[in-house]
Amino acid sequence: MAIVYLTRRERFNAAHKLKVKGWSAKKNRAVFGKCANKNFHGHNYELFVTVKGPPDPDTGFVMDAKKLSKLIKKEVLNHLDHSNLNKDVKFISKNTQPTTENLVILIWKQLAPHIKKCALHSIKLYETENIFAEYFGE
Amino acid sequence: MRIAAYRKAHFNAAHRLHNPNWSDEKNKAVFDVCNNPNYHGHNYELEVKVVGEVDPETGYLIDLKILKDIIKENIEKRFDHKNLNLDTEEFKNLNPTAENVCYVIWQILREKLADKYELTVRLYETPRNYVEYPA
């Protein structure tokens, strides 16, 4: 049976900074540069969630893209949009750096348990147009 | 010959929309998620438009390298990876809406550019929300 990959794009805007608590200001600056600025900065994040499976013979859907969108809104965007990723989000622990890399893993964990009739394939997150991270659940 | 030259730039910054003269309830009602106390952020995209006469000797309206450096020195260095509310003089007492950020950028650049140039600044707060000054 043909396997098809279906992707839904969503967006959210958030503040963050990168800083390790146990490190000196100098070391944080050396490693994270201006991303360590104490009062945060922010991004327009662009999120791509891809599911895979055979299109249903009746509907032709791998998954109803509207339902996927609602699920992403409920489990991910409602937590992340217009938030401070260092302070405001329940599923990002205070000891986790809100890098793009860590965010894709955490977003996967938010969504995977709710996708049942097909499989979650990847989470791709753009922090800027030139930087993105991808996670395949490995 | 009159012509327009454009230079794009970008900066990433945190902000929140808040009027200190209002109650928390009113701020929330008007600015909603943009009022969240711990800030949120954007990838701001800037388009600077300069209009004027082409110099017959150089063939330039403006040396775009010079325009690039003016924007980098005066806008990007000031706002990139900053909290607009906390880290900048310009928005200590001015709500950093897209409208106000755009106007502030226009004012800063206007001072740096020769009077012979017309200047328009367009600022994208998100890919779909943008403002332009002068209107």
Coordinates of N, CA and C in Angstrom, one line a residue, chain B residues 16-109:
Chain B
R16 N 6.6 43.1 24.8 CA 5.2 42.9 25.2 C 4.5 44.2 25.0
L17 N 3.2 44.2 24.8 CA 2.5 45.4 24.7 C 1.7 45.6 26.0
H18 N 2.0 46.8 26.5 CA 1.5 47.1 27.9 C 1.3 48.6 28.1
N19 N 0.2 49.1 28.6 CA 0.1 50.5 28.9 C 0.1 50.6 30.5
P20 N 1.2 51.2 31.0 CA 1.3 51.2 32.5 C 0.2 52.1 33.2
N21 N -0.5 52.9 32.4 CA -1.6 53.7 33.0 C -2.9 52.9 33.2
W22 N -2.9 51.7 32.6 CA -4.1 50.9 32.6 C -4.0 49.8 33.7
S23 N -5.2 49.3 34.1 CA -5.2 48.1 35.0 C -4.7 46.9 34.2
D24 N -4.4 45.8 35.0 CA -4.0 44.6 34.3 C -5.1 44.0 33.5
E25 N -6.4 44.2 34.0 CA -7.5 43.7 33.3 C -7.7 44.4 31.9
K26 N -7.5 45.7 31.9 CA -7.7 46.4 30.7 C -6.6 46.1 29.7
N27 N -5.3 46.0 30.2 CA -4.2 45.6 29.3 C -4.5 44.2 28.7
K28 N -5.0 43.3 29.5 CA -5.3 42.0 29.0 C -6.4 42.0 27.9
A29 N -7.4 42.9 28.2 CA -8.6 42.9 27.3 C -8.1 43.5 26.0
V30 N -7.3 44.5 26.0 CA -6.9 45.2 24.7 C -5.8 44.5 24.0
F31 N -4.7 44.1 24.8 CA -3.5 43.5 24.1 C -3.5 42.0 24.1
D32 N -4.4 41.4 24.9 CA -4.5 39.9 25.0 C -3.2 39.2 25.1
V33 N -2.9 38.2 24.3 CA -1.6 37.4 24.5 C -0.4 38.3 24.3
C34 N -0.5 39.4 23.6 CA 0.7 40.3 23.4 C 1.0 41.0 24.7
N35 N 0.2 40.9 25.7 CA 0.4 41.5 27.0 C 1.1 40.5 28.0
N36 N 1.3 39.3 27.6 CA 1.8 38.3 28.5 C 3.1 38.9 29.3
P37 N 3.1 38.7 30.6 CA 4.1 39.5 31.4 C 5.5 39.1 31.1
N38 N 5.8 37.8 30.7 CA 7.2 37.4 30.4 C 7.6 37.6 29.0
Y39 N 6.9 38.4 28.3 CA 7.3 38.7 26.9 C 7.1 37.6 25.9
H40 N 7.1 37.9 24.6 CA 7.2 36.9 23.6 C 8.1 37.6 22.5
G41 N 8.2 37.0 21.3 CA 9.2 37.6 20.4 C 8.9 37.4 19.0
H42 N 9.7 38.1 18.2 CA 9.5 38.0 16.7 C 10.8 38.0 16.0
N43 N 10.7 37.5 14.8 CA 11.8 37.8 13.8 C 11.3 39.0 13.0
Y44 N 11.8 40.1 13.3 CA 11.4 41.3 12.5 C 12.1 41.4 11.2
E45 N 11.4 41.7 10.2 CA 12.0 42.0 8.9 C 11.8 43.4 8.5
L46 N 12.8 44.0 8.0 CA 12.8 45.4 7.8 C 13.1 45.7 6.3
E47 N 12.3 46.6 5.7 CA 12.6 47.0 4.3 C 12.7 48.5 4.3
V48 N 13.9 49.0 3.9 CA 14.1 50.4 3.9 C 14.1 50.8 2.4
K49 N 13.3 51.8 2.1 CA 13.2 52.3 0.7 C 13.7 53.7 0.6
V50 N 14.7 53.9 -0.3 CA 15.2 55.3 -0.5 C 14.9 55.7 -1.9
V51 N 14.4 56.9 -2.0 CA 14.1 57.4 -3.4 C 14.8 58.7 -3.6
G52 N 15.3 58.9 -4.9 CA 16.0 60.1 -5.2 C 16.5 60.1 -6.6
E53 N 17.4 61.0 -6.9 CA 18.0 61.1 -8.3 C 19.3 60.3 -8.4
V54 N 19.5 59.6 -9.5 CA 20.7 58.9 -9.7 C 21.8 59.9 -10.0
D55 N 22.9 59.6 -9.3 CA 24.1 60.5 -9.5 C 24.7 60.2 -10.8
P56 N 24.9 61.1 -11.7 CA 25.4 60.8 -13.1 C 26.8 60.3 -13.1
E57 N 27.6 60.6 -12.1 CA 29.0 60.2 -12.1 C 29.1 58.7 -11.6
T58 N 28.4 58.4 -10.5 CA 28.6 57.0 -10.0 C 27.6 56.1 -10.6
G59 N 26.5 56.6 -11.1 CA 25.4 55.7 -11.5 C 24.5 55.2 -10.3
Y60 N 24.9 55.7 -9.1 CA 24.2 55.2 -7.9 C 23.1 56.2 -7.5
L61 N 22.0 55.7 -6.9 CA 21.1 56.6 -6.1 C 21.8 56.7 -4.8
I62 N 22.1 55.6 -4.2 CA 22.9 55.6 -2.9 C 23.7 54.3 -2.9
D63 N 24.9 54.4 -2.4 CA 25.8 53.2 -2.3 C 25.1 52.2 -1.3
L64 N 24.6 51.1 -1.8 CA 23.8 50.2 -0.9 C 24.7 49.6 0.2
K65 N 26.0 49.6 0.0 CA 26.8 49.1 1.0 C 26.8 50.1 2.2
I66 N 26.8 51.4 1.9 CA 26.7 52.4 2.9 C 25.3 52.3 3.6
L67 N 24.2 52.2 2.8 CA 22.9 52.0 3.4 C 22.9 50.8 4.4
K68 N 23.5 49.7 3.9 CA 23.6 48.5 4.7 C 24.3 48.7 6.0
D69 N 25.4 49.5 6.0 CA 26.1 49.7 7.2 C 25.4 50.7 8.1
I70 N 24.6 51.6 7.6 CA 23.8 52.5 8.4 C 22.8 51.7 9.1
I71 N 22.1 50.8 8.4 CA 21.1 50.0 9.1 C 21.7 49.1 10.1
K72 N 22.8 48.5 9.8 CA 23.4 47.6 10.7 C 23.9 48.3 12.0
E73 N 24.5 49.4 11.8 CA 25.1 50.2 12.9 C 24.0 50.8 13.8
N74 N 22.9 51.3 13.2 CA 21.9 52.0 14.0 C 20.6 51.3 14.3
I75 N 20.3 50.2 13.6 CA 19.1 49.5 13.9 C 19.4 48.1 14.4
E76 N 20.1 47.3 13.6 CA 20.4 45.9 14.0 C 21.1 45.9 15.3
K77 N 22.2 46.6 15.5 CA 23.0 46.6 16.7 C 22.1 47.0 17.9
R78 N 21.2 47.9 17.7 CA 20.4 48.5 18.7 C 19.3 47.5 19.2
F79 N 18.7 46.8 18.2 CA 17.5 46.0 18.5 C 17.7 44.5 18.4
D80 N 18.8 44.0 17.8 CA 18.8 42.5 17.6 C 19.2 41.8 18.9
H81 N 18.4 40.7 19.1 CA 18.5 39.9 20.3 C 18.4 40.7 21.6
K82 N 17.5 41.7 21.5 CA 17.2 42.6 22.7 C 15.7 42.4 23.1
N83 N 15.5 42.8 24.3 CA 14.1 43.0 24.8 C 13.7 44.4 24.5
L84 N 12.8 44.7 23.6 CA 12.5 46.1 23.2 C 12.0 46.9 24.4
N85 N 11.3 46.3 25.3 CA 10.8 47.0 26.5 C 11.9 47.4 27.5
L86 N 12.8 46.4 27.7 CA 13.7 46.5 28.8 C 15.1 47.0 28.4
D87 N 15.5 46.7 27.2 CA 16.9 46.9 26.8 C 17.1 48.2 25.9
T88 N 16.1 48.8 25.5 CA 16.3 50.0 24.6 C 15.8 51.3 25.2
E89 N 16.4 52.3 25.0 CA 16.0 53.7 25.4 C 14.7 54.1 24.8
E90 N 14.6 53.7 23.5 CA 13.4 54.2 22.6 C 12.1 53.7 23.2
F91 N 12.1 52.5 23.8 CA 10.8 52.0 24.2 C 10.6 51.8 25.7
K92 N 11.4 52.6 26.4 CA 11.2 52.6 27.9 C 9.8 53.2 28.2
N93 N 9.4 54.2 27.4 CA 8.1 54.8 27.7 C 7.2 54.9 26.5
L94 N 7.5 54.0 25.6 CA 6.7 53.9 24.3 C 6.4 52.5 24.1
N95 N 5.1 52.2 23.8 CA 4.7 50.8 23.6 C 5.3 50.3 22.3
P96 N 6.0 49.2 22.4 CA 6.7 48.7 21.1 C 5.8 47.9 20.2
T97 N 4.8 48.6 19.7 CA 3.9 48.0 18.7 C 4.7 48.1 17.4
A98 N 4.2 47.3 16.4 CA 4.9 47.4 15.1 C 4.9 48.8 14.6
E99 N 3.8 49.5 14.8 CA 3.6 50.9 14.3 C 4.7 51.8 15.0
N100 N 4.9 51.7 16.3 CA 5.9 52.5 17.0 C 7.3 52.1 16.6
V101 N 7.5 50.8 16.5 CA 8.9 50.4 16.1 C 9.3 50.9 14.7
C102 N 8.3 50.8 13.8 CA 8.5 51.3 12.5 C 8.9 52.8 12.5
Y103 N 8.1 53.6 13.2 CA 8.3 55.0 13.2 C 9.6 55.4 13.9
V104 N 10.0 54.7 14.9 CA 11.2 54.9 15.6 C 12.4 54.6 14.6
I105 N 12.3 53.5 13.9 CA 13.3 53.2 12.9 C 13.4 54.3 11.9
W106 N 12.3 54.7 11.4 CA 12.3 55.8 10.4 C 13.0 57.1 10.9
Q107 N 12.7 57.4 12.2 CA 13.3 58.6 12.7 C 14.8 58.5 12.8
I108 N 15.3 57.3 13.3 CA 16.7 57.1 13.4 C 17.4 57.2 12.0
L109 N 16.8 56.5 11.1 CA 17.4 56.5 9.7 C 17.4 57.9 9.1

